[in-house]
Amino acid sequence: MQNDINAIRSRMEAAAQKSGRTVGEITLLAVSKLHSAQAVQEASLHGLTLFGESRVQEAKEKIALLPSTLHWHFIGHLQRNKIRVALPLFECFHGVDKLSLASDMNRIAVETGLTPTILLEVNISGETSKFGFLPEILRDSMERLLSLSNLRVNGLMTMAPYSEDPETARPVFSALRELRDSLEKEYRVPLPVLSMGMSGDFEVAIEEGSTLVRVGSALFGGRT
Ligand SMILES: *Cc1c(COP(=O)(O)O)cnc(C)c1O
C-alpha cells in the first residue's frame, strides 16, 4: 500500500510540475467504497486521512469502526431519504446535481444545525446517462443555490466519460475549469474546489486545474 500511495503522490507531483503548479494545491481523496474498514485503517496508517464513499449505509457502518480523526466526503448520488443519515457523516458532498436536492439538504441541515460543504456536479459532456447539472441549468440555479443558508458551495465536480485514453477527458476537465471561472466572475463568489480526476485520468485533470482528485482502484486495487 505504501508503494501505491508513494507512486500516486509522485505522479500527482509530476503532473503539477508539468503545469506550473505545486502538489500542495491538490488534495488526494482516497475512494474507499467497496473496500473494508480494515483497508481504510491501513491506508490511514500510511498517512491518508481523507476518504470518499458513495453509499450511505456502507459508509455509516465503516465510519463507525474507524477513528474519528478521519475525514469523509460523499461522492455518490444522494437519495432524498438518506439525507438525514448522511449529513452528520460527511464534511463534503460532491454529487449535488439538482436544486431540489440542495434545498432538501439545506432544510435538514438547518434543522440539525449542520453546515456541510457541497460541490455542484456538472454534466459537461451532456451524455443523458450521466448525473449532473447541465451547464446552462447550473447558471440558472446558481443564485438560489448560493442563497441556501446552511450549505457552503465550494466548487464544482465532474466525471469524464469512461475511456482507455485519459486525453479524451482533457476537454471535459478544461470546460469545468472555464465554467468555474465564469461562475466566479458572474456571481462574485469564490469556487476554489475543482473535484475532477480518478485513477485513470487524474494527471490530465491536474494539468487542467483539478484541486481534488478522487482515486480508488489505483490505491486500493479493484472492487468486486
Ligand atoms: C468510484 C469513484 C471514483 C474512483 O474511481 P477509480 O477509478 O477507482 O479511481 C471517483 N469518483 C467517483 C464519483 C466514484 O464513484
mmCIF file with all atom_site columns, C-alpha atoms in Angstrom, residues 80-200:
data_model
loop_
_atom_site.group_PDB
_atom_site.id
_atom_site.type_symbol
_atom_site.label_atom_id
_atom_site.label_alt_id
_atom_site.label_comp_id
_atom_site.label_asym_id
_atom_site.label_entity_id
_atom_site.label_seq_id
_atom_site.pdbx_PDB_ins_code
_atom_site.Cartn_x
_atom_site.Cartn_y
_atom_site.Cartn_z
_atom_site.occupancy
_atom_site.B_iso_or_equiv
_atom_site.pdbx_formal_charge
_atom_site.auth_seq_id
_atom_site.auth_comp_id
_atom_site.auth_asym_id
_atom_site.auth_atom_id
_atom_site.pdbx_PDB_model_num
ATOM 1   C CA . ARG A 1 80  ? -33.644 12.117 -0.583  1.00 0.00 ? 80  ARG A CA 1
ATOM 2   C CA . ASN A 1 81  ? -34.457 9.552  2.071   1.00 0.00 ? 81  ASN A CA 1
ATOM 3   C CA . LYS A 1 82  ? -30.773 9.235  3.032   1.00 0.00 ? 82  LYS A CA 1
ATOM 4   C CA . ILE A 1 83  ? -30.047 12.916 3.624   1.00 0.00 ? 83  ILE A CA 1
ATOM 5   C CA . ARG A 1 84  ? -30.741 12.830 7.341   1.00 0.00 ? 84  ARG A CA 1
ATOM 6   C CA . VAL A 1 85  ? -28.424 9.877  7.909   1.00 0.00 ? 85  VAL A CA 1
ATOM 7   C CA . ALA A 1 86  ? -25.728 11.198 5.576   1.00 0.00 ? 86  ALA A CA 1
ATOM 8   C CA . LEU A 1 87  ? -25.414 14.794 6.747   1.00 0.00 ? 87  LEU A CA 1
ATOM 9   C CA . PRO A 1 88  ? -23.644 14.117 10.051  1.00 0.00 ? 88  PRO A CA 1
ATOM 10  C CA . LEU A 1 89  ? -21.278 11.572 8.472   1.00 0.00 ? 89  LEU A CA 1
ATOM 11  C CA . PHE A 1 90  ? -19.664 13.683 5.756   1.00 0.00 ? 90  PHE A CA 1
ATOM 12  C CA . GLU A 1 91  ? -17.908 17.048 5.627   1.00 0.00 ? 91  GLU A CA 1
ATOM 13  C CA . CYS A 1 92  ? -18.480 17.494 1.928   1.00 0.00 ? 92  CYS A CA 1
ATOM 14  C CA . PHE A 1 93  ? -20.953 16.254 -0.689  1.00 0.00 ? 93  PHE A CA 1
ATOM 15  C CA . HIS A 1 94  ? -19.580 16.042 -4.243  1.00 0.00 ? 94  HIS A CA 1
ATOM 16  C CA . GLY A 1 95  ? -22.626 14.926 -6.194  1.00 0.00 ? 95  GLY A CA 1
ATOM 17  C CA . VAL A 1 96  ? -25.151 17.702 -5.689  1.00 0.00 ? 96  VAL A CA 1
ATOM 18  C CA . ASP A 1 97  ? -26.846 17.816 -9.064  1.00 0.00 ? 97  ASP A CA 1
ATOM 19  C CA . LYS A 1 98  ? -30.282 19.362 -8.551  1.00 0.00 ? 98  LYS A CA 1
ATOM 20  C CA . LEU A 1 99  ? -31.646 22.459 -6.911  1.00 0.00 ? 99  LEU A CA 1
ATOM 21  C CA . SER A 1 100 ? -34.388 20.371 -5.271  1.00 0.00 ? 100 SER A CA 1
ATOM 22  C CA . LEU A 1 101 ? -31.796 18.064 -3.696  1.00 0.00 ? 101 LEU A CA 1
ATOM 23  C CA . ALA A 1 102 ? -29.813 21.041 -2.411  1.00 0.00 ? 102 ALA A CA 1
ATOM 24  C CA . SER A 1 103 ? -32.995 22.580 -0.943  1.00 0.00 ? 103 SER A CA 1
ATOM 25  C CA . ASP A 1 104 ? -33.860 19.356 0.866   1.00 0.00 ? 104 ASP A CA 1
ATOM 26  C CA . MET A 1 105 ? -30.305 19.075 2.167   1.00 0.00 ? 105 MET A CA 1
ATOM 27  C CA . ASN A 1 106 ? -30.420 22.655 3.358   1.00 0.00 ? 106 ASN A CA 1
ATOM 28  C CA . ARG A 1 107 ? -33.744 22.204 5.147   1.00 0.00 ? 107 ARG A CA 1
ATOM 29  C CA . ILE A 1 108 ? -32.383 19.240 7.109   1.00 0.00 ? 108 ILE A CA 1
ATOM 30  C CA . ALA A 1 109 ? -29.044 20.984 7.696   1.00 0.00 ? 109 ALA A CA 1
ATOM 31  C CA . VAL A 1 110 ? -30.920 23.926 9.240   1.00 0.00 ? 110 VAL A CA 1
ATOM 32  C CA . GLU A 1 111 ? -32.973 21.557 11.410  1.00 0.00 ? 111 GLU A CA 1
ATOM 33  C CA . THR A 1 112 ? -29.875 19.755 12.646  1.00 0.00 ? 112 THR A CA 1
ATOM 34  C CA . GLY A 1 113 ? -27.538 22.732 12.873  1.00 0.00 ? 113 GLY A CA 1
ATOM 35  C CA . LEU A 1 114 ? -25.050 21.390 10.314  1.00 0.00 ? 114 LEU A CA 1
ATOM 36  C CA . THR A 1 115 ? -23.239 23.398 7.626   1.00 0.00 ? 115 THR A CA 1
ATOM 37  C CA . PRO A 1 116 ? -21.864 20.935 5.077   1.00 0.00 ? 116 PRO A CA 1
ATOM 38  C CA . THR A 1 117 ? -19.751 21.899 2.129   1.00 0.00 ? 117 THR A CA 1
ATOM 39  C CA . ILE A 1 118 ? -21.141 20.971 -1.255  1.00 0.00 ? 118 ILE A CA 1
ATOM 40  C CA . LEU A 1 119 ? -19.685 20.651 -4.733  1.00 0.00 ? 119 LEU A CA 1
ATOM 41  C CA . LEU A 1 120 ? -22.039 21.017 -7.674  1.00 0.00 ? 120 LEU A CA 1
ATOM 42  C CA . GLU A 1 121 ? -21.803 18.139 -10.102 1.00 0.00 ? 121 GLU A CA 1
ATOM 43  C CA . VAL A 1 122 ? -21.784 19.202 -13.716 1.00 0.00 ? 122 VAL A CA 1
ATOM 44  C CA . ASN A 1 123 ? -22.575 17.033 -16.711 1.00 0.00 ? 123 ASN A CA 1
ATOM 45  C CA . ILE A 1 124 ? -20.101 18.623 -19.090 1.00 0.00 ? 124 ILE A CA 1
ATOM 46  C CA . SER A 1 125 ? -20.284 16.022 -21.821 1.00 0.00 ? 125 SER A CA 1
ATOM 47  C CA . GLY A 1 126 ? -24.091 16.145 -21.897 1.00 0.00 ? 126 GLY A CA 1
ATOM 48  C CA . GLU A 1 127 ? -24.433 12.348 -22.023 1.00 0.00 ? 127 GLU A CA 1
ATOM 49  C CA . THR A 1 128 ? -28.006 11.588 -20.974 1.00 0.00 ? 128 THR A CA 1
ATOM 50  C CA . SER A 1 129 ? -26.848 8.664  -18.827 1.00 0.00 ? 129 SER A CA 1
ATOM 51  C CA . LYS A 1 130 ? -24.843 10.971 -16.569 1.00 0.00 ? 130 LYS A CA 1
ATOM 52  C CA . PHE A 1 131 ? -25.796 12.782 -13.394 1.00 0.00 ? 131 PHE A CA 1
ATOM 53  C CA . GLY A 1 132 ? -25.049 16.451 -13.043 1.00 0.00 ? 132 GLY A CA 1
ATOM 54  C CA . PHE A 1 133 ? -26.364 19.913 -13.845 1.00 0.00 ? 133 PHE A CA 1
ATOM 55  C CA . LEU A 1 134 ? -26.167 20.822 -17.485 1.00 0.00 ? 134 LEU A CA 1
ATOM 56  C CA . PRO A 1 135 ? -24.047 23.985 -17.535 1.00 0.00 ? 135 PRO A CA 1
ATOM 57  C CA . GLU A 1 136 ? -26.897 26.305 -18.573 1.00 0.00 ? 136 GLU A CA 1
ATOM 58  C CA . ILE A 1 137 ? -29.189 24.868 -15.883 1.00 0.00 ? 137 ILE A CA 1
ATOM 59  C CA . LEU A 1 138 ? -26.465 25.409 -13.296 1.00 0.00 ? 138 LEU A CA 1
ATOM 60  C CA . ARG A 1 139 ? -26.233 29.054 -14.345 1.00 0.00 ? 139 ARG A CA 1
ATOM 61  C CA . ASP A 1 140 ? -29.969 29.422 -13.885 1.00 0.00 ? 140 ASP A CA 1
ATOM 62  C CA . SER A 1 141 ? -29.855 27.711 -10.465 1.00 0.00 ? 141 SER A CA 1
ATOM 63  C CA . MET A 1 142 ? -26.734 29.398 -9.111  1.00 0.00 ? 142 MET A CA 1
ATOM 64  C CA . GLU A 1 143 ? -28.388 32.293 -7.317  1.00 0.00 ? 143 GLU A CA 1
ATOM 65  C CA . ARG A 1 144 ? -30.810 30.009 -5.484  1.00 0.00 ? 144 ARG A CA 1
ATOM 66  C CA . LEU A 1 145 ? -28.010 27.574 -4.617  1.00 0.00 ? 145 LEU A CA 1
ATOM 67  C CA . LEU A 1 146 ? -25.892 30.352 -3.163  1.00 0.00 ? 146 LEU A CA 1
ATOM 68  C CA . SER A 1 147 ? -28.803 31.594 -1.075  1.00 0.00 ? 147 SER A CA 1
ATOM 69  C CA . LEU A 1 148 ? -29.213 28.315 0.846   1.00 0.00 ? 148 LEU A CA 1
ATOM 70  C CA . SER A 1 149 ? -28.211 29.352 4.360   1.00 0.00 ? 149 SER A CA 1
ATOM 71  C CA . ASN A 1 150 ? -26.521 26.173 5.630   1.00 0.00 ? 150 ASN A CA 1
ATOM 72  C CA . LEU A 1 151 ? -24.841 24.825 2.501   1.00 0.00 ? 151 LEU A CA 1
ATOM 73  C CA . ARG A 1 152 ? -21.419 26.146 1.613   1.00 0.00 ? 152 ARG A CA 1
ATOM 74  C CA . VAL A 1 153 ? -20.972 25.949 -2.139  1.00 0.00 ? 153 VAL A CA 1
ATOM 75  C CA . ASN A 1 154 ? -17.264 25.382 -2.505  1.00 0.00 ? 154 ASN A CA 1
ATOM 76  C CA . GLY A 1 155 ? -16.801 24.439 -6.141  1.00 0.00 ? 155 GLY A CA 1
ATOM 77  C CA . LEU A 1 156 ? -17.639 22.047 -8.960  1.00 0.00 ? 156 LEU A CA 1
ATOM 78  C CA . MET A 1 157 ? -17.251 18.334 -9.614  1.00 0.00 ? 157 MET A CA 1
ATOM 79  C CA . THR A 1 158 ? -17.396 16.270 -12.774 1.00 0.00 ? 158 THR A CA 1
ATOM 80  C CA . MET A 1 159 ? -16.832 12.780 -14.074 1.00 0.00 ? 159 MET A CA 1
ATOM 81  C CA . ALA A 1 160 ? -15.300 12.352 -17.509 1.00 0.00 ? 160 ALA A CA 1
ATOM 82  C CA . PRO A 1 161 ? -16.811 9.728  -19.796 1.00 0.00 ? 161 PRO A CA 1
ATOM 83  C CA . TYR A 1 162 ? -15.061 6.387  -19.390 1.00 0.00 ? 162 TYR A CA 1
ATOM 84  C CA . SER A 1 163 ? -12.200 5.895  -21.827 1.00 0.00 ? 163 SER A CA 1
ATOM 85  C CA . GLU A 1 164 ? -8.962  3.953  -22.098 1.00 0.00 ? 164 GLU A CA 1
ATOM 86  C CA . ASP A 1 165 ? -7.236  7.129  -23.190 1.00 0.00 ? 165 ASP A CA 1
ATOM 87  C CA . PRO A 1 166 ? -7.038  9.832  -20.488 1.00 0.00 ? 166 PRO A CA 1
ATOM 88  C CA . GLU A 1 167 ? -6.551  12.513 -23.145 1.00 0.00 ? 167 GLU A CA 1
ATOM 89  C CA . THR A 1 168 ? -10.226 12.180 -24.091 1.00 0.00 ? 168 THR A CA 1
ATOM 90  C CA . ALA A 1 169 ? -11.044 13.596 -20.657 1.00 0.00 ? 169 ALA A CA 1
ATOM 91  C CA . ARG A 1 170 ? -8.991  16.762 -21.159 1.00 0.00 ? 170 ARG A CA 1
ATOM 92  C CA . PRO A 1 171 ? -11.685 18.869 -22.864 1.00 0.00 ? 171 PRO A CA 1
ATOM 93  C CA . VAL A 1 172 ? -14.185 17.881 -20.152 1.00 0.00 ? 172 VAL A CA 1
ATOM 94  C CA . PHE A 1 173 ? -11.796 18.996 -17.410 1.00 0.00 ? 173 PHE A CA 1
ATOM 95  C CA . SER A 1 174 ? -10.856 22.251 -19.092 1.00 0.00 ? 174 SER A CA 1
ATOM 96  C CA . ALA A 1 175 ? -14.541 23.015 -19.682 1.00 0.00 ? 175 ALA A CA 1
ATOM 97  C CA . LEU A 1 176 ? -15.270 22.524 -15.971 1.00 0.00 ? 176 LEU A CA 1
ATOM 98  C CA . ARG A 1 177 ? -12.469 24.930 -15.088 1.00 0.00 ? 177 ARG A CA 1
ATOM 99  C CA . GLU A 1 178 ? -13.749 27.518 -17.555 1.00 0.00 ? 178 GLU A CA 1
ATOM 100 C CA . LEU A 1 179 ? -17.283 27.166 -16.229 1.00 0.00 ? 179 LEU A CA 1
ATOM 101 C CA . ARG A 1 180 ? -15.960 27.650 -12.690 1.00 0.00 ? 180 ARG A CA 1
ATOM 102 C CA . ASP A 1 181 ? -14.034 30.760 -13.737 1.00 0.00 ? 181 ASP A CA 1
ATOM 103 C CA . SER A 1 182 ? -17.062 32.271 -15.382 1.00 0.00 ? 182 SER A CA 1
ATOM 104 C CA . LEU A 1 183 ? -19.423 31.482 -12.472 1.00 0.00 ? 183 LEU A CA 1
ATOM 105 C CA . GLU A 1 184 ? -16.945 33.057 -10.044 1.00 0.00 ? 184 GLU A CA 1
ATOM 106 C CA . LYS A 1 185 ? -16.969 36.250 -12.096 1.00 0.00 ? 185 LYS A CA 1
ATOM 107 C CA . GLU A 1 186 ? -20.684 36.314 -12.734 1.00 0.00 ? 186 GLU A CA 1
ATOM 108 C CA . TYR A 1 187 ? -21.732 35.644 -9.119  1.00 0.00 ? 187 TYR A CA 1
ATOM 109 C CA . ARG A 1 188 ? -18.712 37.174 -7.387  1.00 0.00 ? 188 ARG A CA 1
ATOM 110 C CA . VAL A 1 189 ? -18.136 34.112 -5.220  1.00 0.00 ? 189 VAL A CA 1
ATOM 111 C CA . PRO A 1 190 ? -15.026 32.030 -4.696  1.00 0.00 ? 190 PRO A CA 1
ATOM 112 C CA . LEU A 1 191 ? -15.410 28.468 -6.021  1.00 0.00 ? 191 LEU A CA 1
ATOM 113 C CA . PRO A 1 192 ? -11.948 27.174 -5.147  1.00 0.00 ? 192 PRO A CA 1
ATOM 114 C CA . VAL A 1 193 ? -12.527 23.429 -5.456  1.00 0.00 ? 193 VAL A CA 1
ATOM 115 C CA . LEU A 1 194 ? -12.472 21.551 -8.757  1.00 0.00 ? 194 LEU A CA 1
ATOM 116 C CA . SER A 1 195 ? -13.111 17.882 -7.966  1.00 0.00 ? 195 SER A CA 1
ATOM 117 C CA . MET A 1 196 ? -12.005 16.078 -11.096 1.00 0.00 ? 196 MET A CA 1
ATOM 118 C CA . GLY A 1 197 ? -9.773  13.150 -11.959 1.00 0.00 ? 197 GLY A CA 1
ATOM 119 C CA . MET A 1 198 ? -9.899  9.469  -10.935 1.00 0.00 ? 198 MET A CA 1
ATOM 120 C CA . SER A 1 199 ? -7.424  6.579  -11.149 1.00 0.00 ? 199 SER A CA 1
ATOM 121 C CA . GLY A 1 200 ? -7.395  6.574  -14.940 1.00 0.00 ? 200 GLY A CA 1
#
